[in-house]
Amino acid sequence: MDEINWPPNVIKANYIAETIRQRIADGTYPPDTPVPSEHALVQEFGVARGTARKALRRLVDAGDAYVVRGLGTFVTPPPAEKS
Amino acid sequence: MDEINWPPNVIKANYIAETIRQRIADGTYPPDTPVPSEHALVQEFGVARGTARKALRRLVDAGDAYVVRGLGTFVTPPPAEKS
DNA sequence: TATGATTTGTGCGTATGTATT
DNA sequence: TAATACATACGCACAAATCAT
């Protein structure tokens, strides 16, 4: 795996959060399935755990994901459509 | 969430420590229960982690709280009364 | 029942850079 | 200049919840 070529002047946590958000949008991570764990993000993006945690925190704070302790972080399902 | 209206000429870490102390005194945080974590203080008071840690440090140094690593910071119980 | 792996929660220590006072 | 604070980031240890064996 190649190292990430970090764009200049970007906050890593934001960049990672955005990347995950895109993957949620394109269906890579379907609703109620886990997004990558902190450890997985550490591996994939070559960052510290704290940075990975921050990225996931952003998603949770934005309502895009929810956490189950001991299990992982999951994609928030979209609101039900009115017919 | 409103922003904190920081009183002038006060060190934030001291202010936060004092606030927690008041909550301990008024029973908001009972003995042997956790005071807010570093992260929680960052969220509540809108300060940096270093400032939050300093505040907790003050409480611990003063004997008002004790730390259990991996668990959190807890309210020091009052000394037992003699009968 | 119990053990280990995985994952999140909390805390400790440190570092760099910027801004304000 | 110095103290205070903010923001970001690195790395580690230990605790607790969950799941698989």
Tab-separated table of C-alpha atoms (C1' of nucleotides) in Angstrom:
chain	number	residue	atom	x	y	z
A	1	MET	CA	0.000	0.000	0.000
A	2	ASP	CA	1.315	3.391	-0.985
A	3	GLU	CA	1.548	6.151	1.510
A	4	ILE	CA	-1.039	8.840	1.328
A	5	ASN	CA	0.079	11.889	-0.538
A	6	TRP	CA	-1.347	14.402	1.869
A	7	PRO	CA	-2.562	17.529	0.169
A	8	PRO	CA	-1.048	20.639	1.681
A	9	ASN	CA	-3.028	22.728	4.140
A	10	VAL	CA	-5.632	20.118	4.864
A	11	ILE	CA	-6.518	18.778	8.259
A	12	LYS	CA	-6.022	15.032	8.144
A	13	ALA	CA	-9.019	14.274	10.327
A	14	ASN	CA	-11.221	16.305	8.000
A	15	TYR	CA	-9.778	14.675	4.940
A	16	ILE	CA	-10.380	11.210	6.317
A	17	ALA	CA	-13.889	12.099	7.416
A	18	GLU	CA	-14.666	13.425	3.954
A	19	THR	CA	-13.259	10.317	2.337
A	20	ILE	CA	-15.494	8.112	4.453
A	21	ARG	CA	-18.441	10.344	3.706
A	22	GLN	CA	-17.896	9.856	0.005
A	23	ARG	CA	-17.758	6.121	0.472
A	24	ILE	CA	-21.010	6.232	2.374
A	25	ALA	CA	-22.539	8.264	-0.434
A	26	ASP	CA	-21.375	5.898	-3.147
A	27	GLY	CA	-22.565	2.845	-1.275
A	28	THR	CA	-19.197	1.469	-0.245
A	29	TYR	CA	-20.471	1.492	3.329
A	30	PRO	CA	-24.208	0.751	3.297
A	31	PRO	CA	-26.531	1.816	6.132
A	32	ASP	CA	-26.031	0.035	9.451
A	33	THR	CA	-22.781	-1.515	8.312
A	34	PRO	CA	-19.530	-0.556	9.998
A	35	VAL	CA	-17.234	2.109	8.687
A	36	PRO	CA	-13.525	1.344	9.119
A	37	SER	CA	-12.414	0.983	12.715
A	38	GLU	CA	-9.962	3.376	14.279
A	39	HIS	CA	-7.234	0.817	13.845
A	40	ALA	CA	-8.165	0.291	10.196
A	41	LEU	CA	-7.971	4.031	9.558
A	42	VAL	CA	-4.593	4.147	11.248
A	43	GLN	CA	-3.411	1.474	8.848
A	44	GLU	CA	-5.002	2.880	5.713
A	45	PHE	CA	-4.144	6.534	6.145
A	46	GLY	CA	-0.964	6.220	8.148
A	47	VAL	CA	-2.160	8.484	10.937
A	48	ALA	CA	-2.239	8.247	14.703
A	49	ARG	CA	-5.199	6.744	16.464
A	50	GLY	CA	-6.193	10.099	17.871
A	51	THR	CA	-6.475	11.469	14.370
A	52	ALA	CA	-8.547	8.509	13.232
A	53	ARG	CA	-10.785	8.951	16.264
A	54	LYS	CA	-11.277	12.585	15.387
A	55	ALA	CA	-12.337	11.701	11.869
A	56	LEU	CA	-14.922	9.221	13.102
A	57	ARG	CA	-16.059	11.713	15.697
A	58	ARG	CA	-16.797	14.210	12.970
A	59	LEU	CA	-19.088	11.729	11.253
A	60	VAL	CA	-20.872	10.885	14.472
A	61	ASP	CA	-21.285	14.527	15.431
A	62	ALA	CA	-22.718	15.228	11.991
A	63	GLY	CA	-25.160	12.366	12.360
A	64	ASP	CA	-23.624	10.379	9.529
A	65	ALA	CA	-22.593	7.544	11.812
A	66	TYR	CA	-23.291	6.095	15.246
A	67	VAL	CA	-21.107	4.226	17.677
A	68	VAL	CA	-21.641	0.972	19.499
A	69	ARG	CA	-18.942	0.461	22.072
A	70	GLY	CA	-17.137	-2.809	21.689
A	71	LEU	CA	-18.563	-3.236	18.236
A	72	GLY	CA	-17.679	-0.343	16.006
A	73	THR	CA	-18.948	2.714	14.211
A	74	PHE	CA	-21.859	2.291	11.810
A	75	VAL	CA	-23.450	4.184	8.982
A	76	THR	CA	-26.582	6.045	10.010
A	77	PRO	CA	-29.524	4.912	7.875
A	78	PRO	CA	-31.210	7.640	5.829
A	79	PRO	CA	-34.561	8.914	7.112
A	80	ALA	CA	-37.612	7.067	5.841
A	81	GLU	CA	-39.247	8.555	2.761
A	82	LYS	CA	-42.776	9.760	2.934
A	83	SER	CA	-45.002	8.167	0.290
B	1	MET	CA	-25.103	25.376	22.562
B	2	ASP	CA	-24.156	28.807	23.784
B	3	GLU	CA	-20.587	29.832	23.868
B	4	ILE	CA	-19.045	30.346	27.241
B	5	ASN	CA	-18.963	33.947	28.288
B	6	TRP	CA	-15.423	33.944	29.587
B	7	PRO	CA	-14.873	36.334	32.427
B	8	PRO	CA	-11.999	38.670	31.730
B	9	ASN	CA	-8.605	38.178	33.286
B	10	VAL	CA	-9.173	34.620	34.353
B	11	ILE	CA	-7.102	31.613	33.407
B	12	LYS	CA	-9.462	29.236	31.668
B	13	ALA	CA	-7.992	26.156	33.303
B	14	ASN	CA	-8.603	27.718	36.705
B	15	TYR	CA	-12.095	28.732	35.778
B	16	ILE	CA	-12.980	25.247	34.597
B	17	ALA	CA	-11.464	23.674	37.682
B	18	GLU	CA	-13.488	26.001	39.872
B	19	THR	CA	-16.656	25.210	37.969
B	20	ILE	CA	-16.159	21.510	38.492
B	21	ARG	CA	-15.397	22.121	42.138
B	22	GLN	CA	-18.716	23.870	42.527
B	23	ARG	CA	-20.502	20.978	40.903
B	24	ILE	CA	-18.811	18.601	43.285
B	25	ALA	CA	-19.903	20.791	46.176
B	26	ASP	CA	-23.503	20.992	45.041
B	27	GLY	CA	-23.747	17.283	44.413
B	28	THR	CA	-23.751	17.341	40.633
B	29	TYR	CA	-20.791	14.989	40.727
B	30	PRO	CA	-21.165	12.723	43.779
B	31	PRO	CA	-18.182	11.005	45.452
B	32	ASP	CA	-16.517	8.290	43.414
B	33	THR	CA	-18.398	9.203	40.282
B	34	PRO	CA	-16.529	10.542	37.250
B	35	VAL	CA	-16.110	14.201	36.544
B	36	PRO	CA	-16.213	15.134	32.847
B	37	SER	CA	-13.476	13.586	30.735
B	38	GLU	CA	-10.885	15.646	28.917
B	39	HIS	CA	-12.852	15.282	25.746
B	40	ALA	CA	-16.095	16.257	27.452
B	41	LEU	CA	-14.509	19.417	28.819
B	42	VAL	CA	-13.175	20.271	25.388
B	43	GLN	CA	-16.718	20.001	24.085
B	44	GLU	CA	-18.459	21.797	26.931
B	45	PHE	CA	-16.098	24.688	27.404
B	46	GLY	CA	-14.754	24.960	23.895
B	47	VAL	CA	-11.142	24.823	24.986
B	48	ALA	CA	-8.112	22.908	23.794
B	49	ARG	CA	-7.245	19.555	25.235
B	50	GLY	CA	-4.246	20.945	27.032
B	51	THR	CA	-6.426	23.412	28.884
B	52	ALA	CA	-8.929	20.738	29.850
B	53	ARG	CA	-6.151	18.535	31.153
B	54	LYS	CA	-4.757	21.392	33.176
B	55	ALA	CA	-8.111	21.918	34.838
B	56	LEU	CA	-8.417	18.272	35.804
B	57	ARG	CA	-4.845	18.326	36.968
B	58	ARG	CA	-5.630	21.139	39.369
B	59	LEU	CA	-8.414	19.111	40.952
B	60	VAL	CA	-6.240	16.058	41.317
B	61	ASP	CA	-3.338	18.029	42.733
B	62	ALA	CA	-5.678	19.642	45.229
B	63	GLY	CA	-7.017	16.249	46.265
B	64	ASP	CA	-10.516	16.961	45.041
B	65	ALA	CA	-10.336	14.215	42.438
B	66	TYR	CA	-8.367	11.102	41.647
B	67	VAL	CA	-7.501	9.421	38.391
B	68	VAL	CA	-7.966	5.824	37.380
B	69	ARG	CA	-6.042	5.241	34.225
B	70	GLY	CA	-8.169	3.990	31.396
B	71	LEU	CA	-11.305	4.799	33.333
B	72	GLY	CA	-11.456	8.452	34.104
B	73	THR	CA	-11.195	11.097	36.804
B	74	PHE	CA	-13.364	10.677	39.885
B	75	VAL	CA	-14.564	12.750	42.795
B	76	THR	CA	-12.589	12.208	45.972
B	77	PRO	CA	-14.920	11.103	48.768
B	78	PRO	CA	-14.998	13.332	51.843
B	79	PRO	CA	-13.132	12.073	54.922
B	80	ALA	CA	-15.129	9.790	57.168
B	81	GLU	CA	-16.770	11.403	60.180
B	82	LYS	CA	-15.814	10.295	63.639
B	83	SER	CA	-18.805	9.133	65.709
C	1	DT	C1'	-17.340	-21.291	31.650
C	2	DA	C1'	-13.344	-18.989	30.134
C	3	DT	C1'	-10.123	-17.117	26.994
C	4	DG	C1'	-8.541	-14.188	23.297
C	5	DA	C1'	-9.313	-10.831	19.494
C	6	DT	C1'	-11.495	-6.683	18.188
C	7	DT	C1'	-13.208	-2.112	19.054
C	8	DT	C1'	-14.237	1.929	21.498
C	9	DG	C1'	-13.386	5.089	25.907
C	10	DT	C1'	-10.212	7.394	28.747
C	11	DG	C1'	-5.950	9.154	30.085
C	12	DC	C1'	-0.684	10.341	29.872
C	13	DG	C1'	3.102	12.491	27.702
C	14	DT	C1'	5.015	14.969	23.999
C	15	DA	C1'	5.703	17.960	19.824
C	16	DT	C1'	5.030	21.739	16.394
C	17	DG	C1'	3.040	25.997	14.893
C	18	DT	C1'	0.070	30.087	15.437
C	19	DA	C1'	-2.247	33.806	17.907
C	20	DT	C1'	-3.229	36.677	21.777
C	21	DT	C1'	-2.044	39.160	25.868
D	1	DT	C1'	10.016	38.506	25.620
D	2	DA	C1'	7.138	35.395	28.088
D	3	DA	C1'	2.809	33.256	29.516
D	4	DT	C1'	-1.417	31.586	28.073
D	5	DA	C1'	-4.219	29.370	24.881
D	6	DC	C1'	-5.597	27.301	20.568
D	7	DA	C1'	-5.165	23.639	16.902
D	8	DT	C1'	-3.246	19.768	15.136
D	9	DA	C1'	-0.798	15.521	15.454
D	10	DC	C1'	2.079	11.413	17.125
D	11	DG	C1'	2.303	7.275	20.125
D	12	DC	C1'	1.414	4.539	24.122
D	13	DA	C1'	-1.162	2.028	28.186
D	14	DC	C1'	-5.076	0.397	30.396
D	15	DA	C1'	-10.337	-0.380	30.929
D	16	DA	C1'	-14.693	-2.046	29.287
D	17	DA	C1'	-17.957	-4.034	25.915
D	18	DT	C1'	-18.678	-7.273	22.429
D	19	DC	C1'	-18.053	-11.328	19.779
D	20	DA	C1'	-15.993	-15.718	18.395
D	21	DT	C1'	-13.638	-19.772	19.866
